[in-house]
Amino acid sequence: INAEYMGIRDMSSRHSSCVACLISCFGGGVSGRGLVGFDAIKRSPRCIVSSWQVSGAGNVLGNTMLVQDRVYFEVRILQKGMFCVGVAGAACTLEQPLGNDKHGWALWSSCVNAHNGKTARNSERTFSPGDCIGVTFDQTDRRTLNFFHNGSHLDLAIVDIKGQVFPSVGVYDGAVLEVNFGQEEWAFSPPPGFERLQIEYAWHMH
């Protein structure tokens, strides 16, 4: 099956289970039935994914498009190094930090936001192992990406994000991240109106 995107809404639990089985049989990148995980193909060959932990070098995309109005996910820093957190289109470069091309929008570990090779700094915060970065994507307000550091908002919003995008992270120079797409309790409460990603909204099939 070539790459397709199916918007699956308002399905009964039995039909959802059937679709989950079909996706699993054909190699969809699903980490557990009904859970958002990492794509089995859209990742750098040097990127190592174990459950929801990411190490090695390069970028990896989530296995579902962001089609909900308002979504939230969290990234825990397990080990220092260069990392990037944000969203990306399927055509993004996997071997360079997110935001180095026009298909990626991200927060970098140097506390700048990045898109299409341009960066902007509006915060002097630093990140340490154990810290949590929250990410919101709001399609009701100029398709805006916002970032939070241990629950505090960072003034590093990116607006007018184009095209179909996926949650994405990248690691370099020894960084190790753990991503919570909603499979566990949040470390910090999301802003009002934001929800966890739901795999049933958009399956990514290979």
Short mmCIF file of C-alpha atoms in Angstrom, two decimals:
data_model
loop_
_atom_site.label_atom_id
_atom_site.label_comp_id
_atom_site.label_asym_id
_atom_site.label_seq_id
_atom_site.Cartn_x
_atom_site.Cartn_y
_atom_site.Cartn_z
CA ILE A 1 0.00 0.00 0.00
CA ASN A 2 1.40 3.39 -0.95
CA ALA A 3 1.34 6.25 1.54
CA GLU A 4 -2.28 7.30 2.09
CA TYR A 5 -4.12 9.36 4.64
CA MET A 6 -7.58 8.35 5.78
CA GLY A 7 -9.71 10.66 7.92
CA ILE A 8 -11.67 8.27 10.10
CA ARG A 9 -14.31 9.93 12.25
CA ASP A 10 -17.29 8.87 14.35
CA MET A 11 -16.65 5.16 13.96
CA SER A 12 -18.00 2.46 16.23
CA SER A 13 -15.46 0.73 18.46
CA ARG A 14 -15.85 -2.48 16.47
CA HIS A 15 -15.10 -0.77 13.17
CA SER A 16 -12.17 1.09 14.74
CA SER A 17 -10.74 -2.25 15.90
CA CYS A 18 -11.07 -3.68 12.39
CA VAL A 19 -9.26 -0.71 10.91
CA ALA A 20 -6.52 -1.03 13.55
CA CYS A 21 -6.01 -4.67 12.60
CA LEU A 22 -5.86 -3.78 8.90
CA ILE A 23 -3.32 -1.05 9.52
CA SER A 24 -1.20 -3.38 11.64
CA CYS A 25 -1.22 -6.07 8.95
CA PHE A 26 0.00 -3.66 6.30
CA GLY A 27 2.78 -2.13 8.38
CA GLY A 28 1.27 1.12 9.60
CA GLY A 29 3.49 2.87 12.13
CA VAL A 30 1.21 2.46 15.12
CA SER A 31 2.61 2.10 18.64
CA GLY A 32 -0.22 0.16 20.24
CA ARG A 33 -3.82 0.10 19.10
CA GLY A 34 -5.37 3.55 19.23
CA LEU A 35 -2.14 5.23 20.34
CA VAL A 36 -0.13 7.81 18.48
CA GLY A 37 3.46 6.70 18.01
CA PHE A 38 6.36 7.19 15.60
CA ASP A 39 6.27 6.50 11.89
CA ALA A 40 8.06 3.33 10.83
CA ILE A 41 9.40 4.93 7.63
CA LYS A 42 9.55 8.71 8.11
CA ARG A 43 12.65 8.74 10.28
CA SER A 44 16.36 9.21 9.77
CA PRO A 45 18.22 5.89 9.39
CA ARG A 46 20.43 7.00 12.27
CA CYS A 47 17.47 7.83 14.53
CA ILE A 48 16.80 5.18 17.18
CA VAL A 49 13.24 4.82 18.44
CA SER A 50 12.35 2.60 21.39
CA SER A 51 8.69 2.91 22.37
CA TRP A 52 8.43 6.67 22.86
CA GLN A 53 12.14 7.36 23.44
CA VAL A 54 14.25 8.88 20.67
CA SER A 55 18.06 8.84 20.47
CA GLY A 56 20.78 8.59 17.84
CA ALA A 57 20.84 11.31 15.20
CA GLY A 58 18.16 12.76 12.94
CA ASN A 59 14.43 13.40 12.89
CA VAL A 60 11.37 11.21 13.22
CA LEU A 61 7.73 12.02 12.46
CA GLY A 62 4.64 10.85 14.28
CA ASN A 63 2.36 8.35 12.61
CA THR A 64 -0.68 10.63 12.41
CA MET A 65 -1.36 13.97 10.80
CA LEU A 66 -2.46 16.84 13.00
CA VAL A 67 -6.07 17.23 11.93
CA GLN A 68 -7.74 18.03 15.25
CA ASP A 69 -8.46 21.69 15.95
CA ARG A 70 -6.25 21.94 19.03
CA VAL A 71 -3.71 19.34 20.14
CA TYR A 72 -1.05 19.06 22.83
CA PHE A 73 1.92 16.78 23.43
CA GLU A 74 4.94 16.77 25.72
CA VAL A 75 8.63 16.01 25.32
CA ARG A 76 10.82 15.07 28.27
CA ILE A 77 14.57 15.68 28.03
CA LEU A 78 16.37 12.56 29.25
CA GLN A 79 19.91 13.42 28.14
CA LYS A 80 21.55 16.65 27.03
CA GLY A 81 22.53 17.39 23.45
CA MET A 82 21.08 19.27 20.51
CA PHE A 83 17.38 18.58 19.92
CA CYS A 84 14.39 20.03 18.11
CA VAL A 85 10.68 19.70 18.79
CA GLY A 86 7.76 20.75 16.62
CA VAL A 87 5.84 19.78 13.50
CA ALA A 88 6.88 18.85 9.99
CA GLY A 89 5.48 17.92 6.61
CA ALA A 90 6.15 14.53 5.06
CA ALA A 91 8.71 16.08 2.70
CA CYS A 92 10.92 17.48 5.48
CA THR A 93 14.64 16.76 5.60
CA LEU A 94 15.27 13.94 8.07
CA GLU A 95 19.04 14.37 8.40
CA GLN A 96 19.10 18.04 9.46
CA PRO A 97 17.44 19.77 12.43
CA LEU A 98 13.75 20.53 12.00
CA GLY A 99 13.25 24.04 10.68
CA ASN A 100 16.22 23.97 8.31
CA ASP A 101 13.84 23.67 5.37
CA LYS A 102 10.39 24.98 4.45
CA HIS A 103 8.69 21.77 5.62
CA GLY A 104 9.61 22.04 9.31
CA TRP A 105 8.72 24.34 12.22
CA ALA A 106 10.45 23.77 15.54
CA LEU A 107 11.87 24.84 18.87
CA TRP A 108 15.58 24.11 19.13
CA SER A 109 17.50 23.26 22.30
CA SER A 110 19.28 26.62 22.00
CA CYS A 111 15.84 28.15 22.78
CA VAL A 112 15.18 29.60 19.34
CA ASN A 113 12.36 28.83 16.97
CA ALA A 114 13.24 27.80 13.45
CA HIS A 115 11.64 27.58 10.01
CA ASN A 116 13.12 27.50 6.52
CA GLY A 117 16.63 28.06 7.83
CA LYS A 118 15.71 31.19 9.80
CA THR A 119 15.76 31.39 13.60
CA ALA A 120 14.38 33.85 16.15
CA ARG A 121 15.14 34.15 19.86
CA ASN A 122 12.70 35.67 22.32
CA SER A 123 13.72 33.74 25.43
CA GLU A 124 16.93 33.27 27.39
CA ARG A 125 15.88 30.03 29.07
CA THR A 126 18.07 26.95 29.08
CA PHE A 127 16.95 23.33 29.05
CA SER A 128 18.25 20.56 31.32
CA PRO A 129 17.66 16.81 31.68
CA GLY A 130 14.34 16.22 33.40
CA ASP A 131 12.74 19.31 31.89
CA CYS A 132 9.46 19.01 30.02
CA ILE A 133 8.62 20.86 26.83
CA GLY A 134 4.92 21.19 26.04
CA VAL A 135 3.78 21.75 22.46
CA THR A 136 0.40 23.05 21.29
CA PHE A 137 -0.85 23.27 17.72
CA ASP A 138 -3.93 25.45 17.19
CA GLN A 139 -5.60 25.25 13.78
CA THR A 140 -8.35 27.68 14.81
CA ASP A 141 -5.92 30.59 15.22
CA ARG A 142 -3.57 31.06 12.25
CA ARG A 143 -2.34 27.47 12.59
CA THR A 144 -0.11 28.45 15.49
CA LEU A 145 2.58 26.40 17.23
CA ASN A 146 3.36 27.31 20.85
CA PHE A 147 5.92 25.94 23.30
CA PHE A 148 6.03 25.62 27.10
CA HIS A 149 8.95 24.97 29.45
CA ASN A 150 7.93 23.07 32.58
CA GLY A 151 4.44 24.50 32.22
CA SER A 152 5.51 28.11 31.55
CA HIS A 153 4.76 29.63 28.15
CA LEU A 154 7.74 30.52 25.96
CA ASP A 155 7.43 33.60 23.76
CA LEU A 156 8.48 31.61 20.70
CA ALA A 157 5.23 31.04 18.82
CA ILE A 158 5.30 30.16 15.12
CA VAL A 159 2.25 31.13 13.06
CA ASP A 160 0.81 30.44 9.60
CA ILE A 161 2.09 26.87 9.37
CA LYS A 162 1.42 25.50 5.89
CA GLY A 163 0.18 22.15 4.62
CA GLN A 164 -0.42 18.82 6.31
CA VAL A 165 1.94 18.34 9.25
CA PHE A 166 2.91 15.66 11.76
CA PRO A 167 4.34 15.94 15.28
CA SER A 168 8.09 15.57 15.02
CA VAL A 169 11.28 15.56 17.08
CA GLY A 170 14.97 15.43 16.23
CA VAL A 171 18.06 14.55 18.28
CA TYR A 172 21.78 15.21 17.77
CA ASP A 173 25.01 15.24 19.80
CA GLY A 174 23.85 12.68 22.36
CA ALA A 175 20.40 14.06 23.13
CA VAL A 176 17.73 11.59 24.25
CA LEU A 177 14.04 12.54 24.36
CA GLU A 178 10.88 10.83 25.54
CA VAL A 179 7.62 11.89 23.93
CA ASN A 180 4.19 11.74 25.54
CA PHE A 181 1.47 11.88 22.90
CA GLY A 182 -1.15 11.24 25.57
CA GLN A 183 -0.39 7.60 26.32
CA GLU A 184 0.50 8.68 29.89
CA GLU A 185 -0.69 11.35 32.29
CA TRP A 186 0.54 14.83 31.44
CA ALA A 187 3.42 16.27 33.44
CA PHE A 188 1.76 19.67 33.09
CA SER A 189 -1.86 20.46 32.26
CA PRO A 190 -2.41 21.58 28.67
CA PRO A 191 -4.04 24.97 28.05
CA PRO A 192 -7.87 24.92 28.06
CA GLY A 193 -9.38 23.44 24.91
CA PHE A 194 -6.34 21.41 23.89
CA GLU A 195 -6.48 17.60 23.76
CA ARG A 196 -4.17 14.68 23.17
CA LEU A 197 -3.55 13.42 19.65
CA GLN A 198 -5.96 10.71 18.56
CA ILE A 199 -4.86 8.08 16.08
CA GLU A 200 -8.42 7.44 14.91
CA TYR A 201 -8.59 10.91 13.39
CA ALA A 202 -5.98 10.21 10.73
CA TRP A 203 -4.17 6.93 10.12
CA HIS A 204 -0.80 7.07 8.39
CA MET A 205 -0.56 3.99 6.18
CA HIS A 206 2.45 2.69 4.25
#
